[in-house]
XYZ file of C-alpha atoms in Angstrom:
681
model
C 0.000 0.000 0.000
C 1.192 3.564 -0.661
C 2.548 5.567 2.274
C 2.300 9.287 3.010
C 3.632 11.338 5.915
C 1.106 13.330 7.948
C 2.832 15.835 10.226
C 5.901 13.603 10.087
C 4.070 10.348 10.867
C 4.021 7.679 8.148
C 0.499 6.491 7.257
C -0.574 3.733 4.879
C -3.603 4.434 2.729
C -5.630 2.857 -0.038
C -5.167 4.049 -3.628
C -7.771 6.649 -4.590
C -7.989 8.287 -1.175
C -7.884 12.042 -0.827
C -5.436 13.978 1.333
C -8.264 14.690 3.791
C -8.996 10.982 4.202
C -5.309 10.156 4.695
C -4.963 12.876 7.333
C -7.999 11.581 9.208
C -6.629 8.042 9.017
C -3.543 9.420 10.765
C -5.742 10.860 13.516
C -5.578 14.499 12.434
C -8.823 16.493 12.498
C -9.494 18.468 9.326
C -12.241 21.129 9.537
C -14.744 21.113 6.690
C -18.185 22.364 5.722
C -18.854 21.133 2.188
C -17.155 17.722 2.320
C -19.269 14.705 3.286
C -18.239 11.068 3.049
C -21.398 9.968 1.204
C -21.634 12.846 -1.266
C -19.594 13.861 -4.286
C -16.674 16.228 -3.724
C -17.480 19.896 -4.321
C -14.480 21.781 -2.899
C -16.627 24.816 -2.137
C -15.856 25.964 1.376
C -12.011 25.824 1.337
C -11.982 25.209 5.084
C -10.014 21.973 4.758
C -6.816 23.688 3.606
C -3.509 21.901 4.243
C 0.078 22.249 3.060
C 1.404 19.474 0.812
C 4.885 18.623 -0.406
C 5.840 18.170 -3.170
C 3.555 20.869 -4.480
C 3.154 24.605 -4.836
C 3.977 26.641 -1.707
C 0.374 27.505 -0.934
C -2.546 25.963 0.999
C -4.585 23.378 -0.908
C -8.078 21.981 -0.396
C -7.470 18.507 1.016
C -10.957 17.173 0.164
C -10.338 17.470 -3.589
C -6.617 16.630 -3.683
C -5.699 12.999 -4.441
C -3.158 11.477 -2.075
C 0.068 10.143 -3.572
C 2.808 7.802 -2.427
C 5.625 9.686 -0.703
C 3.522 12.790 -0.115
C 4.128 14.969 2.951
C 0.988 16.502 4.459
C 1.060 19.288 7.052
C -2.155 20.220 8.874
C -0.905 22.633 11.551
C 1.716 24.915 10.024
C 1.483 28.713 10.423
C 0.493 28.969 6.727
C -2.408 26.534 7.227
C -3.547 28.247 10.422
C -3.548 31.683 8.808
C -5.339 30.385 5.702
C -8.102 28.748 7.736
C -8.592 31.915 9.780
C -8.959 33.864 6.553
C -11.497 31.416 5.133
C -13.542 31.526 8.345
C -13.462 35.315 8.267
C -14.874 35.263 4.745
C -17.575 32.754 5.663
C -18.747 34.976 8.518
C -18.873 38.196 6.469
C -22.598 37.838 5.774
C -23.578 35.481 8.583
C -26.203 37.106 10.841
C -24.558 35.799 14.044
C -27.954 34.927 15.545
C -26.786 31.930 17.606
C -29.025 32.776 20.595
C -32.200 32.182 18.555
C -30.989 29.627 16.011
C -32.306 26.073 16.294
C -28.871 24.834 15.247
C -27.261 26.494 18.269
C -25.385 23.922 20.308
C -25.115 21.510 17.374
C -23.672 23.840 14.737
C -20.510 23.064 12.781
C -19.980 26.751 12.027
C -20.274 27.599 15.715
C -17.757 24.936 16.719
C -15.245 25.543 13.945
C -15.295 29.319 14.252
C -14.150 28.863 17.848
C -11.576 26.226 16.964
C -10.141 27.631 13.758
C -11.305 31.250 13.394
C -10.017 34.680 14.419
C -11.186 36.577 17.461
C -12.498 39.449 15.366
C -13.481 40.579 11.880
C -11.927 43.303 9.758
C -15.042 43.820 7.631
C -17.463 46.624 8.354
C -19.614 46.532 5.192
C -23.340 45.857 5.394
C -24.283 42.204 5.477
C -26.096 40.613 2.555
C -29.690 39.506 3.165
C -31.343 36.635 1.268
C -35.053 35.969 1.015
C -36.328 32.824 2.739
C -37.333 29.906 0.530
C -40.427 27.706 0.597
C -39.140 24.117 0.705
C -42.105 22.323 2.281
C -43.337 21.151 5.686
C -40.034 19.598 6.780
C -37.510 22.350 5.961
C -37.366 25.786 7.565
C -34.980 28.134 5.755
C -32.809 31.032 6.966
C -30.890 31.575 3.751
C -28.926 34.595 4.989
C -26.908 32.057 6.984
C -26.131 29.937 3.907
C -22.455 29.555 2.904
C -23.224 27.743 -0.402
C -21.590 24.480 0.673
C -24.140 22.687 -1.614
C -24.496 19.672 0.682
C -28.278 19.934 0.361
C -28.069 20.196 -3.439
C -25.834 17.147 -3.706
C -27.908 15.031 -1.325
C -31.226 15.793 -3.019
C -29.750 15.225 -6.475
C -27.499 12.235 -5.829
C -29.052 10.281 -2.953
C -32.728 11.250 -3.011
C -32.807 11.478 -6.814
C -35.189 14.457 -6.868
C -33.308 17.461 -8.259
C -35.537 20.076 -6.641
C -32.787 22.159 -4.987
C -30.029 24.018 -6.798
C -27.920 27.153 -6.905
C -28.812 30.137 -9.025
C -26.951 33.372 -9.907
C -23.244 34.024 -9.382
C -20.881 35.786 -7.045
C -22.514 37.914 -4.361
C -25.976 37.052 -5.727
C -25.523 33.267 -5.556
C -28.168 31.500 -3.493
C -29.610 28.054 -2.884
C -33.271 27.678 -3.790
C -35.943 25.282 -4.964
C -36.770 25.574 -8.619
C -40.077 27.298 -9.448
C -40.900 27.756 -5.744
C -41.835 24.078 -5.444
C -41.701 22.032 -2.250
C -39.002 19.359 -2.086
C -40.782 16.229 -3.316
C -38.699 13.603 -1.583
C -39.399 11.101 1.178
C -35.877 11.820 2.472
C -35.984 15.625 2.548
C -35.379 15.947 6.295
C -31.811 14.686 5.886
C -30.749 18.015 4.372
C -31.441 19.636 7.747
C -28.971 17.247 9.369
C -26.432 17.904 6.626
C -26.612 21.714 6.758
C -23.545 22.866 8.732
C -24.679 26.439 9.433
C -28.381 26.491 10.340
C -29.588 27.736 6.957
C -31.874 24.692 6.810
C -33.490 23.516 10.056
C -36.334 21.181 11.021
C -39.580 23.100 10.500
C -41.800 20.775 12.628
C -39.520 21.259 15.656
C -38.789 24.955 15.218
C -38.252 26.703 18.596
C -39.529 23.648 20.500
C -36.337 22.788 22.400
C -32.665 23.425 22.942
C -30.350 20.453 22.286
C -28.854 20.551 25.770
C -32.318 20.206 27.325
C -32.876 16.781 25.797
C -32.046 13.316 27.069
C -31.213 10.671 24.501
C -32.163 7.024 24.018
C -30.938 4.772 21.217
C -33.742 2.637 19.833
C -35.336 1.239 16.658
C -37.782 2.803 14.190
C -41.040 0.958 13.396
C -42.568 3.159 10.687
C -41.544 0.640 8.027
C -40.022 -2.836 8.043
C -36.389 -1.803 7.570
C -35.711 -1.290 11.291
C -33.735 1.932 10.884
C -31.507 2.723 13.855
C -32.632 5.929 15.540
C -31.974 8.125 18.540
C -35.075 9.435 20.294
C -34.518 12.658 22.248
C -37.011 13.515 24.957
C -37.754 16.183 27.531
C -39.866 15.155 30.492
C -42.540 12.744 29.270
C -42.519 13.871 25.630
C -40.413 12.650 22.716
C -39.243 15.869 21.061
C -37.372 14.550 18.048
C -35.979 11.477 16.308
C -32.594 11.435 14.574
C -30.823 8.650 12.645
C -27.981 6.570 14.029
C -25.306 5.199 11.733
C -25.849 1.569 10.736
C -24.130 0.691 7.477
C -26.169 -2.491 7.033
C -29.591 -0.859 7.307
C -30.064 2.916 7.043
C -26.452 4.104 6.655
C -26.865 7.541 8.276
C -30.140 8.603 6.643
C -33.761 8.488 7.800
C -37.085 8.823 6.016
C -39.290 11.857 6.692
C -42.023 9.646 8.090
C -39.738 8.031 10.652
C -38.231 11.379 11.625
C -41.262 13.658 11.886
C -44.023 11.305 13.048
C -43.192 12.075 16.689
C -45.932 14.712 17.061
C -48.422 11.877 16.537
C -47.197 10.185 19.721
C -49.085 12.669 21.904
C -52.228 13.168 19.794
C -55.399 11.007 19.909
C -53.919 8.930 22.711
C -55.768 6.265 24.651
C -54.813 6.805 28.281
C -57.567 4.934 30.181
C -59.760 1.850 29.669
C -63.211 2.285 28.099
C -66.310 0.081 28.013
C -69.237 0.493 25.623
C -72.647 0.515 27.330
C -75.915 1.275 25.555
C -74.003 2.258 22.437
C -71.763 4.781 24.213
C -68.260 4.484 25.617
C -67.641 5.266 29.272
C -64.398 5.445 31.210
C -63.742 2.343 33.288
C -61.202 0.955 35.706
C -58.704 -1.696 34.671
C -60.543 -4.284 36.763
C -63.854 -3.540 35.051
C -62.371 -3.660 31.572
C -60.398 -6.881 32.092
C -63.355 -8.574 33.772
C -65.608 -7.651 30.850
C -63.152 -9.118 28.321
C -62.535 -12.223 30.417
C -66.261 -12.929 30.747
C -66.710 -12.849 26.978
C -63.658 -15.029 26.315
C -64.741 -17.653 28.850
C -68.301 -17.758 27.526
C -67.409 -18.130 23.839
C -66.431 -21.462 22.197
C -62.722 -21.683 21.335
C -63.393 -21.763 17.601
C -65.465 -18.584 17.890
C -62.717 -16.324 19.268
C -59.879 -14.837 17.242
C -57.076 -12.279 17.348
C -55.492 -10.015 14.726
C -52.065 -8.485 15.442
C -51.226 -5.023 14.126
C -48.280 -3.657 12.186
C -46.444 -1.898 15.039
C -46.473 -4.685 17.631
C -43.335 -5.851 19.397
C -42.473 -9.545 19.474
C -43.121 -9.903 23.202
C -46.729 -8.695 23.015
C -47.427 -10.996 20.064
C -45.839 -13.961 21.840
C -47.930 -13.397 24.975
C -51.103 -13.018 22.904
C -50.348 -16.113 20.839
C -49.678 -18.169 23.969
C -52.935 -16.987 25.553
C -55.174 -17.709 22.578
C -53.555 -21.089 21.960
C -54.144 -21.905 25.637
C -57.790 -20.947 25.136
C -57.934 -23.456 22.274
C -58.260 -20.922 19.454
C -56.567 -21.440 16.083
C -57.858 -18.102 14.764
C -54.673 -16.037 14.992
C -53.238 -13.894 12.220
C -50.700 -11.078 11.957
C -51.049 -10.510 8.188
C -53.353 -7.499 7.972
C -52.399 -7.170 4.293
C -53.456 -10.769 3.603
C -50.059 -11.746 2.172
C -49.691 -15.464 1.414
C -46.715 -15.946 3.744
C -45.955 -17.771 6.970
C -45.651 -21.397 5.905
C -42.536 -23.272 4.824
C -38.901 -22.266 5.400
C -38.088 -18.913 7.022
C -36.284 -17.793 3.862
C -39.665 -17.735 2.150
C -40.605 -14.453 3.870
C -37.268 -12.679 4.302
C -35.339 -10.081 2.327
C -32.622 -12.675 1.906
C -29.935 -10.660 0.144
C -29.938 -8.120 2.984
C -30.481 -4.394 2.538
C -26.779 -3.717 2.034
C -26.358 -6.880 -0.011
C -28.948 -5.844 -2.611
C -26.363 -3.369 -3.925
C -24.326 -6.376 -5.119
C -27.122 -7.580 -7.408
C -26.639 -6.848 -11.109
C -30.258 -7.486 -12.151
C -33.336 -6.806 -10.019
C -36.973 -7.560 -10.805
C -39.454 -5.621 -8.636
C -42.909 -7.219 -8.427
C -45.926 -5.577 -6.794
C -43.936 -3.034 -4.790
C -43.085 0.656 -4.846
C -39.848 0.848 -2.838
C -39.827 4.643 -2.969
C -42.962 4.888 -0.816
C -42.757 1.554 1.022
C -39.052 1.702 1.949
C -37.380 4.986 0.881
C -33.975 3.984 2.234
C -34.006 0.741 0.238
C -34.938 2.794 -2.808
C -31.902 5.007 -2.164
C -29.680 1.906 -2.147
C -31.144 0.727 -5.455
C -30.523 4.183 -6.911
C -26.925 4.135 -5.654
C -26.223 0.801 -7.372
C -28.020 1.969 -10.536
C -25.945 5.170 -10.663
C -22.768 3.095 -10.585
C -24.027 1.295 -13.697
C -23.840 -2.098 -12.009
C -27.573 -2.841 -11.907
C -30.422 -3.342 -14.382
C -33.933 -3.072 -12.983
C -37.284 -4.340 -14.232
C -40.744 -3.693 -12.790
C -44.059 -5.557 -12.813
C -46.782 -3.508 -11.177
C -47.665 0.153 -10.916
C -45.589 2.563 -12.942
C -44.081 5.187 -10.656
C -41.148 7.584 -10.449
C -38.629 5.509 -8.499
C -35.778 8.057 -9.036
C -33.982 5.615 -11.374
C -34.617 4.144 -14.799
C -36.213 0.729 -15.107
C -37.746 -1.475 -17.761
C -41.518 -1.565 -17.331
C -42.610 -5.118 -18.101
C -46.327 -5.097 -17.315
C -49.073 -4.501 -14.773
C -49.717 -7.807 -13.059
C -50.423 -11.520 -13.233
C -50.753 -11.708 -17.011
C -47.205 -10.408 -17.391
C -45.938 -12.786 -14.720
C -47.583 -15.733 -16.504
C -45.904 -14.857 -19.813
C -42.743 -12.898 -19.142
C -41.167 -11.298 -22.225
C -37.956 -12.946 -23.417
C -36.069 -9.718 -22.683
C -37.090 -9.946 -19.029
C -35.911 -13.523 -18.749
C -32.668 -12.696 -20.526
C -31.665 -9.842 -18.244
C -32.172 -12.095 -15.201
C -30.625 -15.217 -16.733
C -27.490 -13.410 -17.910
C -26.946 -11.772 -14.534
C -24.312 -13.122 -12.176
C -26.353 -12.177 -9.092
C -30.027 -11.797 -10.077
C -32.602 -10.735 -7.479
C -36.369 -10.517 -7.151
C -38.066 -8.039 -4.792
C -41.706 -8.930 -4.198
C -44.070 -6.703 -2.247
C -47.347 -7.224 -0.439
C -49.145 -5.769 -3.428
C -48.471 -9.012 -5.309
C -48.929 -11.490 -2.453
C -52.263 -10.317 -1.045
C -55.727 -11.606 -1.892
C -56.931 -15.035 -2.938
C -54.407 -15.303 -5.756
C -51.436 -14.593 -3.459
C -50.295 -18.227 -3.059
C -50.346 -18.766 -6.841
C -48.325 -15.567 -7.414
C -45.789 -16.640 -4.786
C -45.492 -20.056 -6.431
C -45.020 -18.524 -9.877
C -42.310 -16.206 -8.543
C -40.617 -19.174 -6.884
C -40.608 -21.067 -10.164
C -39.174 -18.020 -11.946
C -36.516 -17.582 -9.259
C -35.414 -21.192 -9.647
C -35.382 -20.925 -13.444
C -33.096 -17.875 -13.569
C -30.854 -18.854 -10.646
C -31.927 -16.296 -8.070
C -31.005 -18.743 -5.283
C -27.551 -20.258 -5.609
C -24.605 -21.220 -3.444
C -23.446 -18.079 -1.627
C -26.230 -15.895 -3.047
C -29.919 -15.696 -2.202
C -31.649 -12.974 -4.182
C -35.245 -13.905 -3.338
C -36.469 -10.919 -1.333
C -39.830 -10.193 0.276
C -40.276 -6.492 1.058
C -42.552 -6.124 4.067
C -44.248 -2.880 5.070
C -44.995 -3.682 8.725
C -42.379 -3.666 11.484
C -44.113 -6.564 13.253
C -44.634 -8.860 10.286
C -41.449 -10.933 10.234
C -41.517 -11.468 14.003
C -45.125 -12.642 13.768
C -44.324 -15.069 10.951
C -41.230 -16.329 12.777
C -43.260 -17.263 15.869
C -46.149 -18.744 13.883
C -48.716 -15.991 14.436
C -50.729 -17.357 11.516
C -53.887 -19.478 11.477
C -53.275 -22.969 12.851
C -54.989 -25.975 11.266
C -58.604 -25.035 10.571
C -58.035 -21.462 11.777
C -59.434 -18.347 10.131
C -57.438 -15.712 8.278
C -57.880 -11.964 8.807
C -60.408 -11.684 5.979
C -62.392 -14.653 7.287
C -62.415 -13.365 10.873
C -63.901 -10.055 9.725
C -66.979 -11.676 8.156
C -70.247 -10.819 9.964
C -70.927 -14.033 11.898
C -67.504 -15.657 11.902
C -66.640 -14.974 15.563
C -68.195 -14.133 18.900
C -65.093 -12.349 20.267
C -62.607 -10.497 18.052
C -59.430 -9.264 19.769
C -57.548 -6.518 17.927
C -53.944 -6.297 19.130
C -53.088 -2.874 17.740
C -54.757 -3.833 14.452
C -55.799 -0.593 12.741
C -55.380 -1.372 9.038
C -58.504 -3.531 8.793
C -62.167 -2.553 9.026
C -63.751 -4.490 11.918
C -67.147 -2.788 11.663
C -68.522 -5.561 9.451
C -68.056 -8.132 12.206
C -70.880 -8.814 14.664
C -68.406 -10.066 17.271
C -67.702 -8.518 20.657
C -64.679 -6.403 19.737
C -61.763 -5.748 22.082
C -59.071 -3.267 21.067
C -55.657 -3.066 22.721
C -53.637 -0.159 21.357
C -52.194 3.279 21.892
C -54.301 5.530 19.629
C -57.980 6.214 19.060
C -57.866 5.077 15.466
C -59.776 2.620 13.254
C -59.426 -0.317 15.631
C -60.794 1.628 18.594
C -63.802 2.947 16.660
C -66.679 0.603 17.329
C -64.772 -1.434 19.932
C -66.780 -2.708 22.880
C -63.792 -2.580 25.233
C -60.673 -0.448 24.784
C -57.479 -1.377 26.632
C -54.858 1.444 26.456
C -51.442 0.142 25.436
C -48.005 1.676 24.918
C -46.608 3.280 21.766
C -43.280 2.056 20.393
C -41.300 4.705 22.292
C -42.956 3.709 25.575
C -41.875 0.085 25.863
C -38.835 -2.095 25.434
C -39.316 -4.744 22.801
C -37.843 -6.923 20.087
C -38.539 -6.273 16.418
C -37.432 -8.284 13.392
C -36.858 -6.302 10.221
C -37.618 -7.420 6.681
C -34.181 -9.036 6.266
C -34.662 -11.173 9.406
C -32.421 -9.132 11.709
C -33.641 -9.152 15.340
C -33.268 -5.717 16.957
C -33.948 -4.474 20.468
C -35.899 -1.259 20.977
C -35.546 0.582 24.275
C -38.162 2.479 26.246
C -37.753 6.233 25.847
C -40.615 7.554 28.021
C -43.342 5.916 30.103
C -46.840 5.137 28.749
C -49.423 7.912 28.930
C -51.922 8.091 31.786
C -53.172 4.672 32.888
C -51.842 2.896 29.795
C -49.728 -0.225 30.323
C -47.222 -2.194 28.285
C -49.065 -4.540 25.946
C -47.569 -7.808 27.196
C -48.434 -6.891 30.797
C -52.096 -6.361 29.847
C -52.210 -9.779 28.171
C -50.545 -11.357 31.214
C -53.162 -9.803 33.534
C -55.975 -10.951 31.236
C -54.621 -14.519 31.186
C -55.040 -14.800 34.963
C -58.705 -13.773 34.708
C -59.502 -16.449 32.123
C -57.786 -19.129 34.230
C -54.945 -19.583 31.731
C -52.170 -17.783 33.622
C -49.131 -17.356 31.378
C -45.841 -18.750 32.771
C -43.969 -15.444 32.987
C -44.245 -12.450 35.277
C -41.505 -10.170 33.913
C -40.352 -9.039 30.499
C -37.109 -10.976 30.978
C -39.015 -14.200 31.640
C -41.202 -13.584 28.594
C -38.132 -13.041 26.416
C -36.567 -16.222 27.753
C -39.716 -18.140 26.781
C -39.757 -16.480 23.356
C -36.112 -17.287 22.690
C -36.515 -20.808 24.019
C -39.450 -21.544 21.716
C -37.940 -19.680 18.751
C -34.117 -19.480 18.953
C -33.845 -16.931 16.111
C -35.052 -14.245 18.551
C -31.932 -14.744 20.644
C -29.616 -13.636 17.835
C -29.791 -9.886 18.420
C -28.572 -7.757 15.499
C -27.521 -10.871 13.574
C -28.073 -10.880 9.816
C -28.824 -14.409 8.577
C -26.261 -15.657 6.070
C -27.539 -16.368 2.542
C -29.063 -19.843 2.624
C -30.237 -21.981 -0.263
C -33.744 -23.424 -0.143
C -36.279 -24.879 -2.540
C -37.715 -21.608 -3.757
C -39.985 -23.396 -6.246
C -41.930 -25.002 -3.368
C -43.243 -21.663 -2.083
C -46.954 -20.881 -2.232
C -49.373 -23.168 -4.016
C -49.972 -23.856 -7.667
C -53.108 -22.285 -9.037
C -54.630 -19.981 -11.586
C -52.923 -16.597 -11.582
C -56.046 -14.947 -12.963
C -55.968 -11.424 -14.315
C -55.006 -8.967 -11.616
C -52.961 -5.795 -11.640
C -50.435 -5.457 -8.823
C -51.041 -2.341 -6.731
C -48.711 -1.217 -3.956
C -50.048 -2.111 -0.521
C -49.133 1.389 0.718
C -51.557 3.849 -0.833
C -50.371 6.816 1.234
C -47.032 6.313 3.010
C -47.665 9.224 5.368
C -50.982 7.874 6.692
C -50.220 4.171 6.952
C -50.543 3.626 10.715
C -52.360 5.154 13.710
C -49.385 7.228 14.902
C -48.910 8.726 11.437
C -52.619 9.481 11.096
C -52.470 11.394 14.391
C -49.521 13.525 13.201
C -50.123 17.048 11.876
C -46.820 16.952 9.967
C -47.764 13.691 8.243
C -51.088 15.268 7.233
C -49.195 18.130 5.566
C -46.850 15.750 3.772
C -49.791 13.643 2.625
C -51.534 16.705 1.202
C -48.386 17.667 -0.712
C -48.306 14.289 -2.468
C -51.391 15.322 -4.436
C -50.756 19.088 -4.517
C -46.982 19.627 -4.688
C -47.070 23.405 -4.268
C -44.697 25.292 -2.050
C -45.574 26.461 1.408
C -45.305 30.164 1.989
C -41.925 31.082 3.429
C -42.314 32.431 6.932
């Protein structure tokens, strides 16, 4: 490997590295504003100046200078120090110096670096330039007078998000960052530009003036707004979660986060269920826990086992589903289902319902067929990975389903089952010729009565083109619900003779219907006695005969399994609201009243039972290795019929009860149909 000297210390580096990267490998801090590891090099801010020999006797921008063998790099000479002070002085010429009121105060790169590398005064007395604020949408608040034209936001939106809505116009003193045609930023990842902005020109509009960073306490946990399991940090003050920020996890979300996951936090305090309710004479009344549990227990004990059923929702943790499954099996019921979308999954090998290539591994595929999914709305961070691989030129992509702007080019093959039954030769060729072909199938293809036949047809196709081979498993199921894989792993599906979700919702199918946070189905058609356990007054609670207030995902510790089969542990951030309890504890209390007391009294005992019955839950943060399996045996042979595949997520911003309670999600949802700019404030 080539070797360079950094301040006299020899450092090995990989060919292609820049001087900045070599210096950081040697442990030297290089200040920067425009440079970012995941974006293209711009060389705008000139803050990363260093002295290099051999080379001209002047400071050079280390972010844009290739490192060479035998190079000498100096990061702390008087020339470098003076040059950095001069650059900082220039950057602050027009800055309004409004740190006391700026939301970025306390977390600002400009603030920190001006202290570390700047002068103690300015020699400029001219009037400062003022720039009009821009209208960038509900997630981005602008203070463009602070902008130093580092173009991080432009590069992220263009390169990563794939929506070139932000750019720079004019030149010299008149240069400014703006959205084209006063249009809101139409990206599901727009909030990341606020994290990237080093000077407070772009800040988080939903959280504006709500907190100071040093007021907040921090908890590292897991996001549940989609099935990717993005790693997040939830910051809270008192009993309220104030904001959610991404944590770096190269295998899942890198360092990005979707707008839904980031800004849904205002929905955690709205429309909350904080006490039990019982319906009497057609009206709900507040009740005590004893009254509510006794009412549910009486109905469960009176009903025949085959006339009671439970549906698990999309945001449930594994522990609550395990406790519920154990209780209803003890009661003799086989009517258990966690598949609100009706997907034909849950039977056969575990690989049959996982994203087997892994989220990071999908970038290694050279041909991808997307069936019945819209990754841009269902999993924006997966979509960003597909775009990254496509930009490199290493990946061809085909689509069967709804045509949509996925931010990358793809070959549109057809709308649904008819295309799948008779794939064009070109589609087969691009998969067959690939070294690592992959199929991504969404719930939009696997739902309904024809789901098993579609799954079987995709399995046959996967076997034909070599999607599953030694060392490579490219058969990928893209789930939308954070709870789905955990439910399938523990067998939260109908047992022999049991009813599915659709069958349980028929008018006279059951006498007691238990909704465990299930809000994406319409239970009003059922004549059963309906019990709802959940955190929000949403669809499941409407029409329920008994409401048991549970905990939201930030109010309980729990295990979640993401779409690739990785078990992750979420931590409690704040305590449940009012009289609400953790879901598993409610089920445990109910089990004692129906004379089927569950064999665990603490969360630790419940987890031990879960891991004992299903060892995969004990492998925390472990990504299953690619495993071969008989992909052609998936599903069941049958008539594919004539059905168009439609994405299971019709509106990504209103897809669960927390999102539907969020004012910010309502604004983002409205902008999907009317993408006009908000007035700049």
